[in-house]
Tab-separated table of C-alpha atoms and ligand atoms in Angstrom:
chain	number	residue	atom	x	y	z
A	174	MET	CA	-12.642	-7.973	-56.474
A	175	VAL	CA	-13.165	-5.196	-58.695
A	176	THR	CA	-10.004	-4.395	-61.380
A	177	GLY	CA	-9.460	-1.164	-63.132
A	178	TYR	CA	-7.955	-2.958	-66.524
A	179	PRO	CA	-9.539	-5.468	-68.969
A	180	VAL	CA	-8.964	-9.026	-68.064
A	181	GLY	CA	-6.756	-11.567	-70.177
A	182	GLN	CA	-4.275	-9.405	-71.662
A	183	LEU	CA	-0.934	-10.678	-71.743
A	184	PRO	CA	1.097	-7.978	-69.665
A	185	ALA	CA	4.252	-8.409	-72.575
A	186	GLU	CA	1.635	-6.712	-74.484
A	187	ARG	CA	1.130	-3.053	-72.470
A	188	ALA	CA	3.572	-1.040	-70.657
A	189	GLY	CA	2.933	-0.841	-66.886
A	190	VAL	CA	0.343	-3.828	-66.976
A	191	THR	CA	2.594	-5.728	-64.732
A	192	LEU	CA	2.416	-3.199	-61.923
A	193	ASN	CA	-0.610	-2.587	-62.324
A	194	SER	CA	-1.229	-6.502	-61.421
A	195	GLU	CA	1.213	-6.731	-58.880
A	196	ILE	CA	-0.058	-3.524	-56.898
A	197	LEU	CA	-3.363	-5.557	-57.478
A	198	SER	CA	-2.495	-8.447	-55.456
A	199	ILE	CA	-0.305	-6.401	-53.055
A	200	LEU	CA	-3.144	-4.570	-52.386
A	201	SER	CA	-6.139	-7.296	-52.662
A	202	ASP	CA	-4.049	-9.741	-49.765
A	203	ARG	CA	-3.271	-6.982	-47.317
A	204	GLY	CA	-7.360	-6.588	-47.104
A	205	ALA	CA	-8.481	-3.986	-50.147
A	206	ASP	CA	-11.939	-4.942	-51.538
A	207	PHE	CA	-11.814	-2.945	-54.663
A	208	THR	CA	-8.565	-0.712	-56.622
A	209	HIS	CA	-8.674	1.395	-59.651
A	210	PHE	CA	-5.863	3.615	-61.831
A	211	VAL	CA	-7.005	6.726	-62.792
A	212	ASP	CA	-5.606	8.804	-65.059
A	213	ILE	CA	-4.950	12.583	-63.879
A	214	SER	CA	-3.050	13.927	-66.303
A	215	GLY	CA	-6.420	15.702	-68.102
A	216	LEU	CA	-6.702	17.849	-64.042
A	217	ALA	CA	-5.528	21.317	-63.350
A	218	GLY	CA	-2.023	21.229	-62.032
A	219	GLU	CA	-3.595	22.390	-58.563
A	220	LEU	CA	-5.751	19.631	-58.173
A	221	ASN	CA	-3.079	16.582	-59.213
A	222	ARG	CA	-0.031	18.356	-58.629
A	223	GLY	CA	1.795	17.107	-61.167
A	224	TYR	CA	1.241	13.691	-60.830
A	225	PRO	CA	-0.383	11.709	-63.942
A	226	GLY	CA	-1.856	9.105	-62.057
A	227	ALA	CA	-3.900	8.278	-59.259
A	228	ILE	CA	-4.450	4.857	-57.730
A	229	LEU	CA	-8.308	4.539	-55.582
A	230	ILE	CA	-7.839	2.019	-52.910
A	231	GLY	CA	-11.383	1.285	-51.352
A	232	MET	CA	-12.621	-1.204	-48.580
A	233	VAL	CA	-16.843	-2.311	-48.714
A	234	LEU	CA	-18.625	-1.978	-45.115
A	235	SER	CA	-20.216	-4.726	-44.213
A	236	ARG	CA	-23.681	-5.672	-44.649
A	237	GLY	CA	-24.417	-5.996	-40.840
A	238	TYR	CA	-22.477	-3.119	-40.372
A	239	VAL	CA	-24.887	-1.473	-42.093
A	240	ARG	CA	-27.996	-2.545	-41.003
A	241	LYS	CA	-26.761	-1.804	-37.336
A	242	ILE	CA	-26.810	1.922	-38.518
A	243	MET	CA	-30.125	1.517	-39.837
A	244	ASP	CA	-31.698	0.198	-37.458
A	245	THR	CA	-30.225	2.221	-34.547
A	246	PRO	CA	-31.028	6.257	-35.243
A	247	ASP	CA	-28.581	7.498	-32.689
A	248	TYR	CA	-25.617	4.588	-33.210
A	249	VAL	CA	-22.662	7.225	-33.501
A	250	GLU	CA	-24.246	8.885	-30.229
A	251	ARG	CA	-24.470	5.318	-28.448
A	252	MET	CA	-20.814	4.310	-29.639
A	253	VAL	CA	-19.209	7.436	-28.048
A	254	ARG	CA	-21.290	7.442	-25.089
A	255	SER	CA	-19.746	3.635	-24.695
A	256	CYS	CA	-16.926	4.873	-25.741
A	257	GLU	CA	-16.450	2.410	-28.402
A	258	ILE	CA	-15.936	4.609	-31.142
A	259	HIS	CA	-12.802	3.747	-32.243
A	260	MET	CA	-14.348	0.618	-32.678
A	261	ASP	CA	-16.480	1.694	-35.354
A	262	GLU	CA	-16.274	-0.272	-38.526
A	263	PHE	CA	-16.052	2.772	-40.286
A	264	GLN	CA	-13.722	4.944	-38.689
A	265	LEU	CA	-11.099	1.165	-38.986
A	266	LYS	CA	-11.573	0.845	-42.726
A	267	GLU	CA	-10.883	4.479	-42.964
A	268	VAL	CA	-7.655	3.909	-40.865
A	269	GLY	CA	-7.104	0.794	-43.026
A	270	THR	CA	-7.543	2.257	-46.380
A	271	ASP	CA	-4.942	5.197	-45.355
A	272	ARG	CA	-2.708	2.769	-44.232
A	273	LEU	CA	-2.188	0.828	-47.453
A	274	ALA	CA	-2.121	4.380	-49.061
A	275	ASP	CA	0.721	4.656	-46.731
A	276	GLU	CA	2.419	1.642	-47.297
A	277	LEU	CA	1.912	1.527	-51.234
A	278	THR	CA	3.624	5.179	-51.353
A	279	ASP	CA	6.844	4.003	-49.623
A	280	ARG	CA	6.567	0.951	-51.959
A	281	LEU	CA	6.765	2.887	-55.618
A	282	ALA	CA	9.411	5.373	-53.950
A	283	GLU	CA	11.353	2.754	-52.807
A	284	ARG	CA	10.565	2.257	-56.644
A	285	GLY	CA	12.088	5.048	-57.535
A	286	HIS	CA	8.449	6.808	-58.834
A	287	GLU	CA	7.379	9.449	-57.573
A	288	ALA	CA	4.351	9.276	-54.926
A	289	PHE	CA	2.169	10.722	-52.661
A	290	SER	CA	-0.639	9.535	-49.956
A	291	GLN	CA	-3.456	11.155	-49.558
A	292	SER	CA	-4.422	9.896	-46.047
A	293	GLU	CA	-5.397	11.596	-43.221
A	294	GLY	CA	-2.659	12.321	-41.757
A	295	ASN	CA	0.299	12.884	-44.837
A	296	LEU	CA	-2.840	15.355	-46.044
A	297	THR	CA	-2.821	17.313	-42.825
A	298	GLU	CA	1.327	17.372	-42.195
A	299	THR	CA	1.924	18.310	-45.728
A	300	GLY	CA	-0.211	21.341	-45.103
A	301	LEU	CA	-2.765	19.956	-47.895
A	302	TYR	CA	-6.164	19.639	-45.651
A	303	SER	CA	-7.745	23.088	-44.638
A	304	GLU	CA	-9.163	22.241	-41.447
A	305	GLY	CA	-11.056	25.929	-41.612
A	306	THR	CA	-13.230	24.831	-44.864
A	307	ARG	CA	-12.991	21.189	-44.343
A	308	THR	CA	-11.433	20.844	-47.799
A	309	SER	CA	-8.739	18.907	-49.846
A	310	PRO	CA	-7.165	19.886	-52.946
A	311	LEU	CA	-8.319	16.999	-54.903
A	312	PRO	CA	-11.217	14.592	-52.588
A	313	HIS	CA	-11.251	10.805	-53.189
A	314	LYS	CA	-14.269	11.387	-54.911
A	315	THR	CA	-13.204	13.191	-58.006
A	316	ILE	CA	-11.024	10.066	-58.608
A	317	ALA	CA	-13.896	7.564	-58.288
A	318	LEU	CA	-16.228	9.552	-60.534
A	319	MET	CA	-13.395	9.291	-62.880
A	320	ALA	CA	-13.105	5.561	-62.384
A	321	GLY	CA	-16.716	5.303	-63.221
A	322	LEU	CA	-17.400	4.120	-59.649
A	323	GLY	CA	-20.635	5.605	-60.355
A	324	TRP	CA	-22.082	9.166	-59.128
A	325	ILE	CA	-22.514	11.639	-56.495
A	326	GLY	CA	-25.807	11.298	-54.506
A	327	LYS	CA	-27.735	13.778	-53.012
A	328	ASN	CA	-25.758	12.951	-49.843
A	329	ASN	CA	-22.724	14.504	-51.140
A	330	LEU	CA	-21.377	10.394	-51.093
A	331	LEU	CA	-20.074	8.623	-53.522
A	332	VAL	CA	-22.888	6.137	-54.790
A	333	THR	CA	-22.420	2.699	-56.451
A	334	ARG	CA	-24.889	0.127	-57.826
A	335	GLU	CA	-23.358	-2.433	-56.146
A	336	PHE	CA	-22.760	-1.147	-52.724
A	337	GLY	CA	-24.770	1.920	-52.449
A	338	SER	CA	-22.304	4.712	-50.556
A	339	ALA	CA	-20.823	1.971	-47.757
A	340	VAL	CA	-17.344	2.194	-48.488
A	341	SER	CA	-14.082	3.933	-47.376
A	342	MET	CA	-11.622	4.987	-49.716
A	343	CYS	CA	-8.238	6.291	-50.325
A	344	THR	CA	-6.157	7.794	-52.999
A	345	VAL	CA	-2.186	7.683	-53.975
A	346	LEU	CA	-1.158	10.483	-56.191
A	347	THR	CA	2.105	8.722	-58.660
A	348	ASP	CA	4.425	9.177	-61.878
A	349	ALA	CA	4.701	5.160	-61.863
A	350	PRO	CA	3.837	3.941	-64.923
A	351	LEU	CA	0.204	1.900	-64.743
A	352	ASP	CA	-2.540	1.412	-67.122
A	353	THR	CA	-4.815	3.672	-66.507
A	354	VAL	CA	-8.549	4.923	-67.091
A	355	ARG	CA	-9.683	7.787	-67.258
A	356	ARG	CA	-14.470	8.054	-67.100
A	357	SER	CA	-17.330	10.245	-67.132
A	358	PRO	CA	-19.290	10.676	-63.959
A	359	ALA	CA	-21.498	8.034	-64.518
A	360	GLU	CA	-25.639	9.091	-64.598
A	361	SER	CA	-27.245	9.660	-61.348
A	362	LEU	CA	-30.389	6.857	-60.548
A	363	CYS	CA	-31.396	9.451	-57.431
A	364	GLY	CA	-34.218	11.038	-59.066
A	365	SER	CA	-37.023	12.273	-56.952
A	366	CYS	CA	-35.365	10.078	-54.109
A	367	GLU	CA	-34.864	12.752	-50.819
A	368	THR	CA	-34.400	9.427	-48.619
A	369	CYS	CA	-30.531	11.182	-47.118
A	370	ILE	CA	-32.417	14.481	-46.962
A	371	ASP	CA	-35.345	13.110	-44.427
A	372	ALA	CA	-32.520	11.187	-42.924
A	373	CYS	CA	-30.244	13.947	-42.050
A	374	LEU	CA	-32.078	15.352	-38.756
A	375	PRO	CA	-29.467	18.155	-38.594
A	376	GLY	CA	-30.182	19.724	-42.137
A	377	ALA	CA	-26.816	19.820	-43.161
A	378	LEU	CA	-28.112	18.182	-46.549
A	379	LYS	CA	-29.927	20.711	-48.682
A	380	GLY	CA	-31.384	18.799	-51.235
A	381	ARG	CA	-29.310	19.794	-54.262
A	382	ALA	CA	-28.798	17.384	-56.996
A	383	TRP	CA	-24.929	17.038	-57.963
A	384	GLU	CA	-23.778	18.490	-61.373
A	385	ALA	CA	-20.025	18.653	-62.122
A	386	GLY	CA	-18.705	22.285	-60.707
A	387	ILE	CA	-21.176	22.546	-58.057
A	388	PRO	CA	-19.986	23.757	-54.887
A	389	ARG	CA	-19.694	21.621	-51.826
A	390	ASP	CA	-21.568	23.968	-49.854
A	391	GLU	CA	-24.510	24.132	-51.517
A	392	MET	CA	-24.786	20.279	-51.296
A	393	LEU	CA	-24.320	19.678	-47.677
A	394	ASP	CA	-23.813	22.594	-44.365
A	395	VAL	CA	-20.225	21.075	-42.931
A	396	ASP	CA	-21.114	23.145	-39.576
A	397	ARG	CA	-24.749	21.293	-39.307
A	398	CYS	CA	-23.131	17.741	-40.262
A	399	VAL	CA	-22.900	15.392	-37.137
A	400	THR	CA	-21.118	12.938	-38.873
A	401	CYS	CA	-24.567	10.206	-37.911
A	402	LEU	CA	-23.758	7.815	-40.786
A	403	ARG	CA	-27.247	8.279	-41.638
A	404	CYS	CA	-26.963	9.498	-44.805
A	405	MET	CA	-24.730	7.154	-46.114
A	406	ALA	CA	-26.542	4.181	-44.752
A	407	LEU	CA	-30.194	4.689	-45.124
A	408	CYS	CA	-29.528	5.873	-48.600
A	409	PRO	CA	-31.278	2.820	-50.838
A	410	TRP	CA	-28.836	1.694	-52.960
A	411	THR	CA	-27.212	1.305	-49.590
A	412	VAL	CA	-29.971	-0.758	-48.098
A	413	ARG	CA	-30.257	-3.125	-51.055
A	414	TYR	CA	-26.788	-3.851	-50.963
A	415	ALA	CA	-27.298	-4.551	-47.338
A	416	ALA	CA	-30.837	-6.611	-48.098
A	417	GLY	CA	-28.121	-8.806	-49.636
B	107	LIG	C1	-13.087	16.985	-44.852
B	107	LIG	C2	-14.323	15.759	-44.682
B	107	LIG	C3	-15.443	15.731	-44.305
B	107	LIG	C4	-16.266	16.688	-43.484
B	107	LIG	C5	-16.768	17.889	-44.655
B	107	LIG	C6	-17.234	16.756	-45.625
B	107	LIG	C7	-16.960	17.151	-47.474
B	107	LIG	N1	-17.535	16.333	-48.033
B	107	LIG	O1	-16.070	17.678	-47.759
B	107	LIG	C8	-17.202	16.461	-43.078
B	107	LIG	C9	-16.730	16.504	-41.483
B	107	LIG	C10	-18.446	17.405	-43.001
B	107	LIG	C11	-17.433	14.910	-43.605
B	107	LIG	C12	-18.952	14.119	-43.444
B	107	LIG	C13	-18.919	12.810	-43.595
B	107	LIG	N2	-17.687	11.797	-44.317
B	107	LIG	CO1	-16.216	12.870	-44.739
B	107	LIG	N3	-14.244	13.804	-45.739
B	107	LIG	C14	-14.048	14.577	-45.900
B	107	LIG	C15	-12.510	14.270	-46.468
B	107	LIG	C16	-11.767	14.052	-45.361
B	107	LIG	C17	-12.177	15.541	-47.358
B	107	LIG	C18	-12.833	15.545	-48.050
B	107	LIG	C19	-12.664	17.052	-49.361
B	107	LIG	O2	-11.629	17.493	-49.869
B	107	LIG	N4	-14.135	17.614	-49.058
B	107	LIG	C20	-14.193	18.488	-50.462
B	107	LIG	C21	-15.203	18.733	-51.384
B	107	LIG	C22	-15.199	20.081	-52.668
B	107	LIG	O3	-14.882	17.437	-51.571
B	107	LIG	P1	-16.307	16.248	-51.943
B	107	LIG	O4	-17.430	17.106	-51.208
B	107	LIG	O5	-15.551	15.065	-50.445
B	107	LIG	O6	-16.288	15.885	-52.851
B	107	LIG	C23	-16.667	16.547	-54.246
B	107	LIG	C24	-15.989	16.350	-55.038
B	107	LIG	O7	-15.277	15.461	-55.642
B	107	LIG	C25	-17.003	17.278	-56.632
B	107	LIG	N5	-16.563	16.327	-57.793
B	107	LIG	C26	-16.656	15.660	-57.763
B	107	LIG	N6	-15.881	15.047	-59.641
B	107	LIG	C27	-15.448	16.465	-59.529
B	107	LIG	C28	-14.481	16.509	-60.809
B	107	LIG	C29	-14.077	18.026	-60.536
B	107	LIG	C30	-12.825	18.979	-61.695
B	107	LIG	C31	-14.171	18.410	-59.535
B	107	LIG	C32	-13.364	20.120	-59.537
B	107	LIG	C33	-14.749	18.461	-58.475
B	107	LIG	C34	-15.511	17.103	-58.427
B	107	LIG	O8	-17.968	16.606	-56.288
B	107	LIG	C35	-18.108	15.811	-54.878
B	107	LIG	C36	-19.325	16.491	-54.098
B	107	LIG	O9	-19.080	17.960	-54.149
B	107	LIG	C37	-12.785	12.812	-47.012
B	107	LIG	C38	-11.758	12.088	-47.449
B	107	LIG	C39	-11.143	12.687	-48.685
B	107	LIG	N7	-9.520	13.250	-49.320
B	107	LIG	O10	-11.516	12.940	-49.762
B	107	LIG	C40	-13.957	12.496	-46.317
B	107	LIG	C41	-15.292	11.390	-47.270
B	107	LIG	C42	-15.657	11.875	-48.333
B	107	LIG	N8	-15.888	11.592	-46.279
B	107	LIG	C43	-16.617	10.284	-46.143
B	107	LIG	C44	-17.973	9.985	-45.347
B	107	LIG	C45	-18.402	8.638	-45.464
B	107	LIG	C46	-18.215	10.851	-44.431
B	107	LIG	C47	-19.336	10.842	-43.823
B	107	LIG	C48	-20.592	10.178	-44.276
B	107	LIG	C49	-18.981	10.095	-42.374
B	107	LIG	C50	-19.689	10.177	-40.482
B	107	LIG	N9	-19.478	9.499	-39.504
B	107	LIG	O11	-21.034	10.187	-40.758
B	107	LIG	C51	-20.249	12.387	-43.507
B	107	LIG	C52	-21.143	12.498	-44.899
B	107	LIG	C53	-20.999	14.121	-44.997
B	107	LIG	C54	-21.541	14.136	-46.346
B	107	LIG	N10	-22.481	13.939	-46.582
B	107	LIG	O12	-20.905	14.424	-47.031
B	107	LIG	C55	-16.107	9.039	-47.075
B	107	LIG	C56	-17.411	9.715	-48.508
B	107	LIG	C57	-17.289	7.582	-48.862
B	107	LIG	C58	-18.589	8.204	-50.217
B	107	LIG	N11	-19.179	6.994	-50.232
B	107	LIG	O13	-18.438	9.032	-51.318
B	107	LIG	C59	-14.613	9.954	-47.329
B	107	LIG	C60	-13.840	9.580	-48.945
B	107	LIG	C61	-13.839	9.565	-46.932
B	107	LIG	C62	-13.244	7.660	-46.656
B	107	LIG	N12	-12.177	7.277	-45.726
B	107	LIG	O14	-14.131	7.414	-47.531
B	107	LIG	N13	-16.148	14.427	-43.819
């Protein structure tokens, strides 16, 4: 269980700690593997839409699942052919993190706080997800970097030391009085590794190293991506996690 703030601080000492710990226990009781509280007040208005804080909710993909993708080059195709793709662990955890974000948003609103769920459903419903460009105003990855979780790899995904890219995430934007952090992106540990590029059979990944402000389309050709999960599963950091 990863928390977003120092352990051992008496709640009375810090306004909002209580709310942090309450949210932490609600989310972990309901299946979240990690939760972070991030200060997004410094971002441009079109990104944070006036919300000062964000709650990042994450679920870790199981080692067995990652190994299955590693050992089955056409894993997603097989799941589609056998009409089992709805049982795919990443899909189920994507629905899971989105559901937690929607529920938390309702709980915060009941407590009188402004809150906005960045679940795929709510982003689409509110017209904030552009199907044309396949973009949302404030991607979960941006918030994950500000939480200090890791770096953006050449696979254009969040890579963490602990789980590699084997995570599903969702976020809630809010004005609730939270104790938050704002960190700079971790240094990339991709180095000269190009495993994800070699694993991307349709050639959607362009082999660029990520740097702040780089346009997504210089990292990834979204029209070529076949969402095969290989760039996520075959990253050496994900493989190391899956090896246990
Ligand atoms: C649209 C979308 C897609 C599209 C387009 C890809 C894309 N990344 O845009 C398609 C369908 C191609 C796709 C594919 C996949 N996706 Co997708 N996708 C999304 C979605 C819904 C929106 C992303 C978005 O807004 N993109 C716009 C661009 C600009 O942002 P971005 O690339 O996500 O992130 C960039 C910014 O964060 C920027 N950045 C970082 N710091 C900062 C700071 C500032 C100030 C700024 C301005 C920018 C910035 O750098 C990042 C890299 O370019 C997100 C969920 C979400 N709401 O975030 C999931 C998500 C990114 N996808 C995810 C995954 C796992 C995948 C797949 C592996 C799924 C699969 N079945 O294969 C593939 C991998 C593709 C790849 N290598 O990137 C995960 C990523 C988890 C992780 N470890 O990072 C997410 C977070 C969903 C989840 N539930 O966890 N996806």
